[in-house]
Tab-separated table of C-alpha atoms in Angstrom:
chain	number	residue	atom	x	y	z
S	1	UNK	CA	0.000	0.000	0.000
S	2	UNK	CA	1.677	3.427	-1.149
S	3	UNK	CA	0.385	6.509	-0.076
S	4	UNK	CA	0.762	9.579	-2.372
S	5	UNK	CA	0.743	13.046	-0.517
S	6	UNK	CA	-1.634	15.681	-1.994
S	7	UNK	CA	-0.020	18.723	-2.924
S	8	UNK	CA	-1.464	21.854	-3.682
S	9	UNK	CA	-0.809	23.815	-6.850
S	10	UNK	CA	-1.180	27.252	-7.124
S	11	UNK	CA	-3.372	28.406	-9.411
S	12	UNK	CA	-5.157	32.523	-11.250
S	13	UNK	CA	-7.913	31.801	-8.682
S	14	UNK	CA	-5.164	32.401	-5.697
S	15	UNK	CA	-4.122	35.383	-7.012
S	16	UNK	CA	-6.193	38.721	-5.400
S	17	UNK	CA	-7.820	40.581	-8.749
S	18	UNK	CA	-5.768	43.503	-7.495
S	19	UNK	CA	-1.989	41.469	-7.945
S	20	UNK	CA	-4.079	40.826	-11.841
S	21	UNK	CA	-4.763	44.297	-12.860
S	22	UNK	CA	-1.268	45.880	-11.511
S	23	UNK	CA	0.813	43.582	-13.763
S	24	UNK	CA	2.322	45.430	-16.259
S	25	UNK	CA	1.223	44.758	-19.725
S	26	UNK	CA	4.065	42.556	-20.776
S	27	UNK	CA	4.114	40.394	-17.765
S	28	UNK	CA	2.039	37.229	-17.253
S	29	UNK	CA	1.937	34.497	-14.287
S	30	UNK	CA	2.924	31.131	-15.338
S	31	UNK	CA	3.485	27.758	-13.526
S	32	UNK	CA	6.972	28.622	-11.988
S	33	UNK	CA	10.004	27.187	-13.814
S	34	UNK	CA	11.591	26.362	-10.441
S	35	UNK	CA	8.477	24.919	-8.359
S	36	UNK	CA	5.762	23.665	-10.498
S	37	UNK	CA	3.374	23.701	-7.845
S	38	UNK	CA	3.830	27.830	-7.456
S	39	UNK	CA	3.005	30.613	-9.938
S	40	UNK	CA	5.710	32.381	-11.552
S	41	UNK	CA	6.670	35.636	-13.271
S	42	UNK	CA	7.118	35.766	-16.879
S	43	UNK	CA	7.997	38.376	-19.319
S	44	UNK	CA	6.576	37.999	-22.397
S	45	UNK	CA	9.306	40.842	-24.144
S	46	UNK	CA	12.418	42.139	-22.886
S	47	UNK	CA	12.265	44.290	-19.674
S	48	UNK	CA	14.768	47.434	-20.301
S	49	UNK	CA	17.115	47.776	-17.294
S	50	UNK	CA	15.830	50.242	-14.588
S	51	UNK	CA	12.529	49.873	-15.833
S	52	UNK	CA	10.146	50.991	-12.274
S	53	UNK	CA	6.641	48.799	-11.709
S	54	UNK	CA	4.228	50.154	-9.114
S	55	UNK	CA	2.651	51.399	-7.019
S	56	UNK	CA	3.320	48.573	-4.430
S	57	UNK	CA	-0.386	47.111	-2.989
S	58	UNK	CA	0.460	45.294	0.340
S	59	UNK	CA	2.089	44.745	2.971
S	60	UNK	CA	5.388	45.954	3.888
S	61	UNK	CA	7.587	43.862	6.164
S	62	UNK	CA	10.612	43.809	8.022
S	63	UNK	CA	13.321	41.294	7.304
S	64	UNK	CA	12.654	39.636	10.864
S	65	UNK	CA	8.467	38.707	9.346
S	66	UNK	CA	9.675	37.322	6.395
């Protein structure tokens, strides 16, 4: 008898509507390249260098939260 564990993937339905409408134009969330079961950040052109996204919606923390 094996036992599988159930893992949860992350899916658009996690996401709060506000993370969807702040993404930049050229920026979609993906399955993550590095853990499948988490969404990812994906640029669908080059980003230049520099280039500023915002305003921030959330939560900032200190180091010592995180």
């Amino acid at each position: 008898n094996t036992t599988e564990a159930t893992v949860a993937v992350e899916t658009l339905d996690d996401v709060p509507e506000h993370v969807l409408r702040g993404l930049p134009e050229d920026v979609r969330l993906f399955p993550s390249a590095v853990d499948k079961t988490r969404l990812g950040v994906w640029a669908t052109k080059s980003i230049l260098k520099g280039k500023k996204f915002g305003p921030f919606v959330g939560d900032k923390k200190k180091r010592s939260q995180v």
